[in-house]
Amino acid sequence: MKSTDLNSGPLAAPILGGAEVIVRLPLRGRSSLGFVLLEVIIATVLLAASLLVFAQWQQVQQQQQQRHQWLADTERLQQAVRSYWSDTGQPPPSFAQLQQHGHLQQLTTPWQQPWLLQPQQRYVQLRLTAPSAAAASWLAGQIVGASANAEQVLVTVWQPAQSYHPDSPYLYRVAIADAPQLNQMHTDLDLRQHNLQGIEQLRASAWYGQSLSAPEAQLVQVQSEHGHFTMVTAAQAVIGGISMEQVWQRITEYQQLWDLCVARGGCQG
């Protein structure tokens, strides 16, 4: 069978009897089909881009939630150390000891790295290894009292505050970093007949006392109404406005004149 020309490209279609009918579509139909394909491609690209942006946004959200969980669990770890210290009276020796005593159960650690506990006399230092120095610096910046040293994150947990209660009868002998008010005296100290011993160096703006006994003392200025001394050694001494050095020079001169007079026979001792 002959083909029918419709001023378009050929399109063959089989029919009964094995013959073919070749139909030529108009050029306008082919153009419309091309635009449809272009729109489908554009829509596919936009959809893929949207899915990529959504996946990235979801990943960022998951990272933020994960980091928030890290910080929350680190705070829980610090609180667990304080609770253990308050209950037992001593710092926890290890992370496993905290879990055994029930102060800490499940814990999410940053970058799945374990926290190492290093107990000291007045504090416990938590140590964690970050994947990089930048990561360690970021984590240390999010935790109060933390610092970073290369890839190491160091968190200091001080002895519980109840050990420094204001009503405590003890005088603190070491500096307390997280309680600076305990490092200064805010009232008079009355020793009530007790001694203050073993002072390596004493600095005072003024000193008032009935007696002072010391093997050695270096004083810039002393004002005293009465004084009893077994021996006084001084480079310079001024009493009543008179220099003792000048007095000694005069005595030496008088002694020399006296000796000269005796030698000449004019004076008798």
Rosetta silent file (secondary structure, phi, psi, omega in degrees, C-alpha in Angstrom):
SEQUENCE: MKSTDLNSGPLAAPILGGAEVIVRLPLRGRSSLGFVLLEVIIATVLLAASLLVFAQWQQVQQQQQQRHQWLADTERLQQAVRSYWSDTGQPPPSFAQLQQHGHLQQLTTPWQQPWLLQPQQRYVQLRLTAPSAAAASWLAGQIVGASANAEQVLVTVWQPAQSYHPDSPYLYRVAIADAPQLNQMHTDLDLRQHNLQGIEQLRASAWYGQSLSAPEAQLVQVQSEHGHFTMVTAAQAVIGGISMEQVWQRITEYQQLWDLCVARGGCQG
SCORE:     score description
SCORE:     0.000 S_00000001
   1 L     0.000  142.225 -179.968    0.000    0.000    0.000 S_00000001
   2 L   -79.132  155.559  179.453    1.242    3.494   -0.807 S_00000001
   3 L   -84.152  156.754  178.566    1.942    6.052    1.884 S_00000001
   4 E  -106.493  123.484 -177.047   -0.102    9.149    2.451 S_00000001
   5 L   -88.387  118.441  177.531    1.901   12.392    2.615 S_00000001
   6 L  -112.635   25.060  179.087    0.712   14.760    5.333 S_00000001
   7 L    58.269   43.274  179.111    3.714   17.144    4.971 S_00000001
   8 L  -148.681  179.258  179.345    5.393   15.693    8.019 S_00000001
   9 E   -70.633  153.862 -177.442    7.976   13.137    9.033 S_00000001
  10 L   -72.114  145.197  174.661    7.225    9.439    8.401 S_00000001
  11 L  -141.839  107.842 -175.227    5.634    7.285   11.070 S_00000001
  12 E   -88.737  139.523  178.303    5.115    3.576   10.102 S_00000001
  13 E  -140.604  125.174  179.707    2.327    1.499   11.639 S_00000001
  14 E   -73.559  147.762  176.236    1.536   -2.153   10.739 S_00000001
  15 L  -130.708  179.138 -179.993   -1.993   -3.193    9.782 S_00000001
  16 H   -62.250  146.822  179.042   -3.696   -6.466    8.949 S_00000001
  17 H    88.483    3.631  177.750   -2.372   -8.336    5.939 S_00000001
  18 H    82.109   -1.442  179.476    1.257   -7.368    6.606 S_00000001
  19 L   -81.993  163.236  179.405    0.961   -3.983    4.924 S_00000001
  20 E  -121.794  146.498  172.863    2.166   -0.761    6.505 S_00000001
  21 E  -116.059  118.784 -179.915    0.625    2.674    6.667 S_00000001
  22 E   -98.545  117.377 -178.132    3.149    5.439    6.919 S_00000001
  23 E  -110.338  129.501  178.038    1.673    8.543    8.544 S_00000001
  24 L  -100.367  119.966  179.669    3.563   11.803    8.503 S_00000001
  25 E   -79.573  151.764  176.781    2.867   14.044   11.537 S_00000001
  26 L   -65.158  153.293  178.492    2.701   17.791   11.148 S_00000001
  27 H   -62.591  -32.507  179.725    5.795   19.788   12.151 S_00000001
  28 H   -64.038  -34.308  177.543    3.805   21.598   14.815 S_00000001
  29 H   -66.515  -38.959  177.919    3.187   18.315   16.659 S_00000001
  30 H   -65.416  -38.757  178.533    6.872   17.551   16.749 S_00000001
  31 H   -64.299  -42.232  179.265    7.639   20.999   18.244 S_00000001
  32 H   -62.847  -39.992  178.739    5.022   20.529   20.945 S_00000001
  33 H   -63.669  -37.101  177.432    6.506   17.170   21.848 S_00000001
  34 H   -64.629  -42.114  177.961    9.971   18.779   22.185 S_00000001
  35 H   -63.851  -38.138  178.515    8.656   21.457   24.545 S_00000001
  36 H   -62.777  -44.388  178.134    6.981   18.800   26.653 S_00000001
  37 H   -62.456  -40.075  178.439   10.246   16.883   26.948 S_00000001
  38 H   -63.007  -42.214  178.645   12.098   20.103   27.885 S_00000001
  39 H   -64.814  -38.186  177.918    9.553   20.883   30.596 S_00000001
  40 H   -64.068  -41.208  179.039    9.866   17.352   31.945 S_00000001
  41 H   -63.995  -44.883  179.736   13.664   17.702   32.085 S_00000001
  42 H   -62.112  -44.027  179.542   13.448   21.089   33.849 S_00000001
  43 H   -62.485  -39.201  179.140   10.929   19.740   36.345 S_00000001
  44 H   -64.762  -42.382  178.772   13.159   16.740   37.017 S_00000001
  45 H   -63.471  -44.769  179.377   16.197   18.974   37.600 S_00000001
  46 H   -63.157  -40.759  178.942   14.256   21.261   39.958 S_00000001
  47 H   -64.445  -42.747  178.718   12.906   18.280   41.863 S_00000001
  48 H   -63.798  -41.325  178.089   16.378   16.781   42.202 S_00000001
  49 H   -63.838  -40.834  178.908   17.786   20.127   43.382 S_00000001
  50 H   -63.623  -42.578  178.056   14.963   20.477   45.914 S_00000001
  51 H   -63.463  -37.583  178.700   15.597   16.977   47.212 S_00000001
  52 H   -66.147  -44.623  178.598   19.319   17.755   47.513 S_00000001
  53 H   -63.035  -42.198  179.270   18.667   20.991   49.422 S_00000001
  54 H   -63.900  -40.704  178.930   16.188   19.205   51.692 S_00000001
  55 H   -64.283  -40.900  178.036   18.679   16.409   52.338 S_00000001
  56 H   -66.144  -42.259  178.442   21.398   18.934   53.216 S_00000001
  57 H   -62.041  -43.056  178.834   19.028   20.863   55.490 S_00000001
  58 H   -63.763  -37.214  178.118   17.994   17.642   57.196 S_00000001
  59 H   -65.991  -40.941  177.569   21.650   16.705   57.659 S_00000001
  60 H   -63.293  -42.287  178.767   22.397   20.098   59.233 S_00000001
  61 H   -62.443  -41.689  178.170   19.429   19.693   61.573 S_00000001
  62 H   -64.282  -39.552  177.849   20.622   16.257   62.605 S_00000001
  63 H   -64.745  -41.011  178.669   24.122   17.596   63.260 S_00000001
  64 H   -64.810  -42.776  177.406   22.716   20.416   65.390 S_00000001
  65 H   -63.576  -39.340  179.132   20.575   17.996   67.375 S_00000001
  66 H   -64.764  -44.112  179.196   23.547   15.706   67.819 S_00000001
  67 H   -65.372  -38.907  176.801   25.764   18.541   69.055 S_00000001
  68 H   -61.402  -39.069  177.744   23.018   19.703   71.395 S_00000001
  69 H   -66.525  -37.901  176.703   22.856   16.165   72.774 S_00000001
  70 H   -58.015  -48.779 -177.096   26.629   16.152   73.245 S_00000001
  71 H   -66.054  -40.750  179.352   26.502   19.328   75.318 S_00000001
  72 H   -63.832  -42.194 -179.933   23.520   18.145   77.359 S_00000001
  73 H   -71.448  -31.444  175.201   25.195   14.822   78.144 S_00000001
  74 H   -65.380  -39.269  175.940   28.468   16.555   79.024 S_00000001
  75 H   -65.414  -38.131  175.897   26.560   18.665   81.532 S_00000001
  76 H   -62.712  -38.666  178.546   24.978   15.479   82.889 S_00000001
  77 H   -64.259  -43.145  177.983   28.450   13.994   83.259 S_00000001
  78 H   -61.160  -43.725  179.975   29.652   17.025   85.225 S_00000001
  79 H   -66.069  -35.493  178.033   26.615   16.822   87.497 S_00000001
  80 H   -64.845  -38.469  177.272   27.168   13.092   87.985 S_00000001
  81 H   -62.394  -43.863  179.874   30.745   13.767   89.125 S_00000001
  82 H   -65.757  -41.435 -179.610   29.490   16.319   91.670 S_00000001
  83 H   -63.923  -43.544  177.845   26.741   13.985   92.913 S_00000001
  84 H   -60.594  -43.280 -179.064   29.178   11.114   93.363 S_00000001
  85 H   -63.330  -41.092 -179.547   31.568   13.419   95.227 S_00000001
  86 H   -68.553  -37.706 -176.975   28.790   14.662   97.523 S_00000001
  87 H   -75.927  -37.289 -174.355   27.505   11.153   98.269 S_00000001
  88 H  -102.414  -16.477 -177.814   30.855    9.450   98.850 S_00000001
  89 L    79.573    9.217  179.235   33.012   12.340  100.038 S_00000001
  90 L  -148.047  156.094 -178.887   35.665   11.660   97.411 S_00000001
  91 L   -70.318  150.079  178.526   36.067   12.235   93.666 S_00000001
  92 L   -67.386  133.055 -178.212   35.071    9.407   91.293 S_00000001
  93 L   -76.798  -23.877 -176.123   38.132    7.396   90.245 S_00000001
  94 L  -157.210  166.728  177.454   36.773    6.386   86.836 S_00000001
  95 H   -66.058  -38.413  179.870   33.876    6.656   84.412 S_00000001
  96 H   -64.249  -32.679  179.413   32.884    3.054   85.140 S_00000001
  97 H   -66.002  -35.890  176.291   32.630    3.848   88.849 S_00000001
  98 H   -61.910  -43.390 -179.426   30.026    6.517   88.102 S_00000001
  99 H   -68.807  -37.869 -179.374   27.925    4.002   86.214 S_00000001
 100 H   -65.558  -33.893  179.962   28.257    1.320   88.891 S_00000001
 101 L   -86.361    2.527  175.671   26.971    3.686   91.576 S_00000001
 102 L    78.876   11.484  178.822   23.998    4.663   89.420 S_00000001
 103 L   -80.446  -16.722 -177.562   24.975    8.306   88.985 S_00000001
 104 L  -153.152  127.780  179.813   25.173    7.961   85.225 S_00000001
 105 L  -106.432 -101.902 -179.781   23.552    5.487   82.860 S_00000001
 106 L   -82.586  142.524 -177.590   23.465    6.117   79.124 S_00000001
 107 L  -148.057  131.483  175.066   25.662    8.854   77.750 S_00000001
 108 L   -95.856  119.205 -178.208   26.304   10.179   74.253 S_00000001
 109 L  -100.651  146.224  179.157   29.922   11.264   73.905 S_00000001
 110 H   -58.935  131.613  177.906   31.200   13.696   71.249 S_00000001
 111 H    55.243   23.253  178.871   32.473   11.930   68.138 S_00000001
 112 H    58.274   29.810  177.416   31.933    8.631   70.016 S_00000001
 113 L   -99.162  139.855 -177.426   35.147    9.264   71.949 S_00000001
 114 L   -76.507  146.675  171.609   35.308    8.198   75.618 S_00000001
 115 L   -83.667  132.628  175.849   35.673   10.679   78.468 S_00000001
 116 E  -105.643  132.032 -179.139   38.685    9.992   80.693 S_00000001
 117 E  -100.674  130.831  177.465   38.481   11.020   84.365 S_00000001
 118 E  -125.025   92.524 -177.524   41.575   12.303   86.163 S_00000001
 119 E   -72.126  138.378  174.544   40.739   12.944   89.855 S_00000001
 120 L  -121.458 -173.026 -176.337   42.781   15.508   91.772 S_00000001
 121 L   -69.683  -41.081 -175.049   42.598   16.769   95.343 S_00000001
 122 L  -116.289   -3.620 -178.326   40.138   19.599   94.695 S_00000001
 123 E  -156.431  165.864  173.956   38.813   18.861   91.229 S_00000001
 124 E  -119.532  129.975  179.170   38.279   16.204   88.587 S_00000001
 125 E  -102.088  124.358  175.663   39.544   16.812   85.072 S_00000001
 126 E   -94.821  132.813 -176.421   37.579   15.318   82.180 S_00000001
 127 E  -127.745  133.954  179.029   39.632   14.650   79.075 S_00000001
 128 E  -141.134  142.887  179.525   38.421   13.813   75.552 S_00000001
 129 E   -99.167  119.331  179.435   40.247   13.530   72.224 S_00000001
 130 L   -89.639  162.339  179.866   38.580   15.369   69.324 S_00000001
 131 L   -68.217  -19.703  179.974   39.150   14.522   65.638 S_00000001
 132 L  -155.294  166.175  178.130   40.945   17.846   65.084 S_00000001
 133 H   -66.124  -36.329  178.459   42.219   20.913   66.918 S_00000001
 134 H   -64.812  -41.311  178.271   39.411   23.014   65.417 S_00000001
 135 H   -65.207  -39.979  177.980   36.800   20.558   66.684 S_00000001
 136 H   -64.062  -40.715  178.770   38.391   20.566   70.140 S_00000001
 137 H   -64.795  -39.809  178.660   38.377   24.372   70.204 S_00000001
 138 H   -62.708  -48.413 -177.398   34.698   24.453   69.197 S_00000001
 139 H   -64.390  -41.289  179.421   33.637   22.001   71.914 S_00000001
 140 H   -63.484  -32.126  178.741   35.685   23.772   74.599 S_00000001
 141 H   -71.871  -15.038 -179.459   34.022   27.050   73.633 S_00000001
 142 H   -95.265   -9.778 -174.387   30.581   25.562   74.333 S_00000001
 143 L  -116.528  129.725  179.180   31.361   24.278   77.844 S_00000001
 144 L   -68.192  131.128  178.506   31.876   26.512   80.869 S_00000001
 145 L    79.992   12.755 -179.118   35.289   25.976   82.446 S_00000001
 146 E  -102.287  158.113  177.079   36.650   23.975   79.509 S_00000001
 147 E  -144.346  163.500 -179.030   39.839   24.501   77.529 S_00000001
 148 E  -125.136  139.461  176.205   41.471   22.961   74.469 S_00000001
 149 E  -134.083   99.764 -173.226   45.048   21.844   73.950 S_00000001
 150 L    60.046 -123.342  179.748   45.595   20.676   70.370 S_00000001
 151 L   -88.730    1.710 -176.998   43.068   17.830   69.911 S_00000001
 152 E   -92.121  132.992  173.664   42.500   17.481   73.671 S_00000001
 153 E  -106.497  123.641 -176.909   39.377   18.894   75.342 S_00000001
 154 E  -116.091  123.889  179.041   39.842   19.497   79.090 S_00000001
 155 E  -121.080  124.091 -178.834   36.859   20.098   81.384 S_00000001
 156 E   -99.647  124.040  176.166   37.463   20.911   85.058 S_00000001
 157 E  -111.995  112.448 -175.776   34.813   19.864   87.588 S_00000001
 158 E   -81.480  163.870  177.686   35.510   21.422   90.976 S_00000001
 159 L   -55.212  142.313 -174.398   34.622   19.961   94.339 S_00000001
 160 L   -53.877  148.320 -175.093   30.884   20.381   95.042 S_00000001
 161 H   -63.549  -30.407 -178.676   29.763   23.737   96.328 S_00000001
 162 H   -63.677  -20.502  175.769   28.264   22.271   99.507 S_00000001
 163 H   -71.700  -16.054  179.420   31.802   21.495  100.639 S_00000001
 164 H  -111.679   37.034 -176.207   32.379   25.277  100.692 S_00000001
 165 L   -62.306  139.270 -178.449   29.257   26.166  102.664 S_00000001
 166 L   -58.942  -26.396 -179.573   29.487   29.647  104.259 S_00000001
 167 L   -83.815    1.244 -179.113   28.640   28.148  107.660 S_00000001
 168 L   -65.069  136.351 -177.435   31.596   25.785  107.492 S_00000001
 169 L   -81.767    4.960 -173.988   33.943   26.294  110.493 S_00000001
 170 L   -97.163  148.087  174.936   37.061   25.668  108.421 S_00000001
 171 L   -94.620  124.109 -175.163   39.478   28.202  107.004 S_00000001
 172 L   -72.395  132.431 -173.311   40.194   27.451  103.358 S_00000001
 173 L  -105.222   -6.446  177.721   43.883   26.843  102.743 S_00000001
 174 L  -130.557  157.574  179.838   43.886   26.713   98.939 S_00000001
 175 L   -70.590  137.441  177.834   42.454   28.998   96.301 S_00000001
 176 L  -109.019  108.575 -172.663   38.960   28.068   95.079 S_00000001
 177 L   -65.762  -40.307 -175.877   38.681   29.112   91.443 S_00000001
 178 L   -89.667    4.807  176.154   34.893   28.829   91.129 S_00000001
 179 L  -139.414   71.849 -174.787   34.236   30.534   94.492 S_00000001
 180 H   -63.528  -21.882  179.782   36.464   33.641   94.629 S_00000001
 181 H   -66.690  -18.092  179.254   34.582   35.017   97.637 S_00000001
 182 H   -85.579   -6.412 -178.466   36.186   32.268   99.710 S_00000001
 183 H   -92.650    0.298 -178.729   39.693   33.460   98.854 S_00000001
 184 L  -131.911  149.380  176.283   39.335   36.748  100.759 S_00000001
 185 L   -86.643  132.466  178.983   38.543   37.645  104.343 S_00000001
 186 L  -115.964   12.991  178.784   35.399   39.716  104.779 S_00000001
 187 L  -155.242  170.477  177.853   35.514   39.963  108.565 S_00000001
 188 L   -70.293  149.456  178.561   37.970   40.178  111.453 S_00000001
 189 L  -108.374  109.908 -179.466   39.842   37.028  112.421 S_00000001
 190 L  -103.708  109.991 -177.485   39.783   36.459  116.182 S_00000001
 191 L   -81.700  -14.264  174.931   42.147   33.630  117.152 S_00000001
 192 L    51.125   67.630  176.163   41.068   33.707  120.834 S_00000001
 193 L    69.143   12.241  177.078   44.411   32.936  122.513 S_00000001
 194 L   -98.434  156.736 -176.299   45.560   30.712  119.647 S_00000001
 195 L   -94.573  152.520  173.231   48.854   31.102  117.835 S_00000001
 196 L  -113.056  109.259 -169.770   49.477   31.849  114.199 S_00000001
 197 L  -122.182  163.757  173.404   52.534   29.857  113.215 S_00000001
 198 L    69.682   34.647  179.662   54.565   28.894  110.186 S_00000001
 199 L   -86.273  120.809  179.057   54.189   32.165  108.261 S_00000001
 200 L   -76.326  -40.458  179.786   56.668   32.348  105.419 S_00000001
 201 L  -150.534  132.581 -178.708   55.981   35.993  104.619 S_00000001
 202 L  -122.774  123.312  177.554   53.684   38.509  106.308 S_00000001
 203 L  -118.548  129.985 -177.230   52.651   41.763  104.653 S_00000001
 204 L  -145.648  143.082  174.711   50.591   44.290  106.557 S_00000001
 205 L   -74.123  -36.449  177.605   49.629   47.932  106.177 S_00000001
 206 L  -149.155  148.640  179.269   49.590   48.329  109.962 S_00000001
 207 L  -134.551  129.916  178.861   50.379   46.071  112.906 S_00000001
 208 L  -127.480  127.517 -179.543   49.225   46.503  116.482 S_00000001
 209 L  -164.638  160.423  179.674   50.291   44.152  119.243 S_00000001
 210 L   -81.736  -31.556  179.994   51.481   43.895  122.788 S_00000001
 211 L  -151.298  152.973  178.175   54.561   41.842  121.995 S_00000001
 212 L  -139.660  124.603  179.566   56.479   40.566  119.002 S_00000001
 213 L  -127.545  120.590 -178.399   59.022   37.778  119.112 S_00000001
 214 L  -151.187  137.253  176.600   60.862   36.760  115.958 S_00000001
 215 L   -61.148  -32.089 -178.644   64.331   35.337  115.241 S_00000001
 216 L  -152.550  136.021  179.246   64.643   37.739  112.332 S_00000001
 217 L  -145.090  137.556  175.527   62.537   40.652  111.120 S_00000001
 218 L  -115.940  114.422 -174.212   62.973   43.183  108.355 S_00000001
 219 L  -122.381  133.354  177.769   60.942   46.324  108.981 S_00000001
 220 L   -79.065  -42.071 -179.094   60.746   49.425  106.815 S_00000001
 221 L  -148.925  133.252 -179.672   59.233   51.624  109.507 S_00000001
 222 L  -130.928  130.662  174.111   58.455   50.959  113.176 S_00000001
 223 L  -118.929  122.476 -176.321   56.622   53.225  115.602 S_00000001
 224 L  -145.274  138.601  176.981   56.723   52.176  119.247 S_00000001
 225 L   -79.390  -37.208 -179.665   56.158   53.930  122.542 S_00000001
 226 L  -136.617  147.077  178.444   58.256   51.477  124.535 S_00000001
 227 L  -151.345  138.163  177.277   60.835   48.922  123.534 S_00000001
 228 L  -125.456  119.269 -174.836   63.051   46.435  125.306 S_00000001
 229 L  -129.849  136.566  173.229   65.838   44.914  123.233 S_00000001
 230 L   -76.816  -41.898  177.561   68.669   42.584  124.139 S_00000001
 231 L  -150.707  137.768  177.907   70.620   43.533  121.041 S_00000001
 232 L  -126.251  125.819  176.118   69.897   45.901  118.189 S_00000001
 233 L  -118.966  121.004 -176.821   71.869   45.875  114.947 S_00000001
 234 L  -145.340  143.677  176.239   71.098   48.666  112.512 S_00000001
 235 L   -71.952  -38.215  177.588   72.846   50.353  109.622 S_00000001
 236 L  -140.029  142.559  178.343   71.302   53.680  110.583 S_00000001
 237 L  -142.958  132.464  179.149   69.451   54.758  113.714 S_00000001
 238 E  -124.950  120.511 -179.601   67.824   58.109  114.512 S_00000001
 239 E  -124.304  123.572 -179.358   66.586   58.742  118.049 S_00000001
 240 L    60.203   30.295 -179.738   64.919   62.006  118.954 S_00000001
 241 L    82.440    0.250 -178.582   66.004   63.494  115.644 S_00000001
 242 E  -106.729  130.218  179.706   69.673   62.687  116.344 S_00000001
 243 E   -78.236  127.430  178.914   71.537   60.284  114.107 S_00000001
 244 H   -66.750  -27.028  177.433   73.314   57.564  116.063 S_00000001
 245 H   -67.003  -41.995  177.581   75.969   57.415  113.354 S_00000001
 246 H   -67.309  -38.688  177.466   76.837   61.076  113.924 S_00000001
 247 H   -61.516  -42.148  179.570   76.863   60.530  117.684 S_00000001
 248 H   -65.215  -37.790  176.703   79.289   57.641  117.258 S_00000001
 249 H   -63.075  -42.041  178.351   81.557   59.767  115.072 S_00000001
 250 H   -63.865  -42.573  179.192   81.638   62.479  117.768 S_00000001
 251 H   -62.553  -39.426  178.884   82.424   59.920  120.463 S_00000001
 252 H   -64.364  -42.156  178.508   85.241   58.539  118.322 S_00000001
 253 H   -63.822  -43.299  178.470   86.679   62.027  117.823 S_00000001
 254 H   -62.987  -37.492  179.425   86.497   62.761  121.582 S_00000001
 255 H   -65.809  -40.446  178.492   88.198   59.461  122.323 S_00000001
 256 H   -65.375  -42.131  177.569   91.020   60.283  119.932 S_00000001
 257 H   -63.470  -40.707  179.038   91.496   63.745  121.501 S_00000001
 258 H   -64.113  -44.098  179.131   91.488   62.230  124.977 S_00000001
 259 H   -62.431  -38.352  178.776   94.078   59.619  124.015 S_00000001
 260 H   -66.360  -39.896  179.341   96.275   62.363  122.519 S_00000001
 261 H   -65.718  -41.405  178.512   95.970   64.470  125.661 S_00000001
 262 H   -64.735  -39.225 -179.227   96.903   61.524  127.882 S_00000001
 263 H   -64.629  -31.864 -179.967   99.910   60.746  125.687 S_00000001
 264 L   -85.531   -3.545  177.857  101.203   64.313  126.125 S_00000001
 265 L    83.871    6.928 -179.088  100.798   64.119  129.888 S_00000001
 266 L   -88.268  -15.099 -177.614   98.201   66.800  130.052 S_00000001
 267 L  -130.217  145.769  178.307   95.324   64.531  130.982 S_00000001
 268 L  -125.763  136.027 -179.404   95.025   61.785  133.512 S_00000001
 269 L   -78.833    0.000    0.000   92.470   58.962  133.422 S_00000001
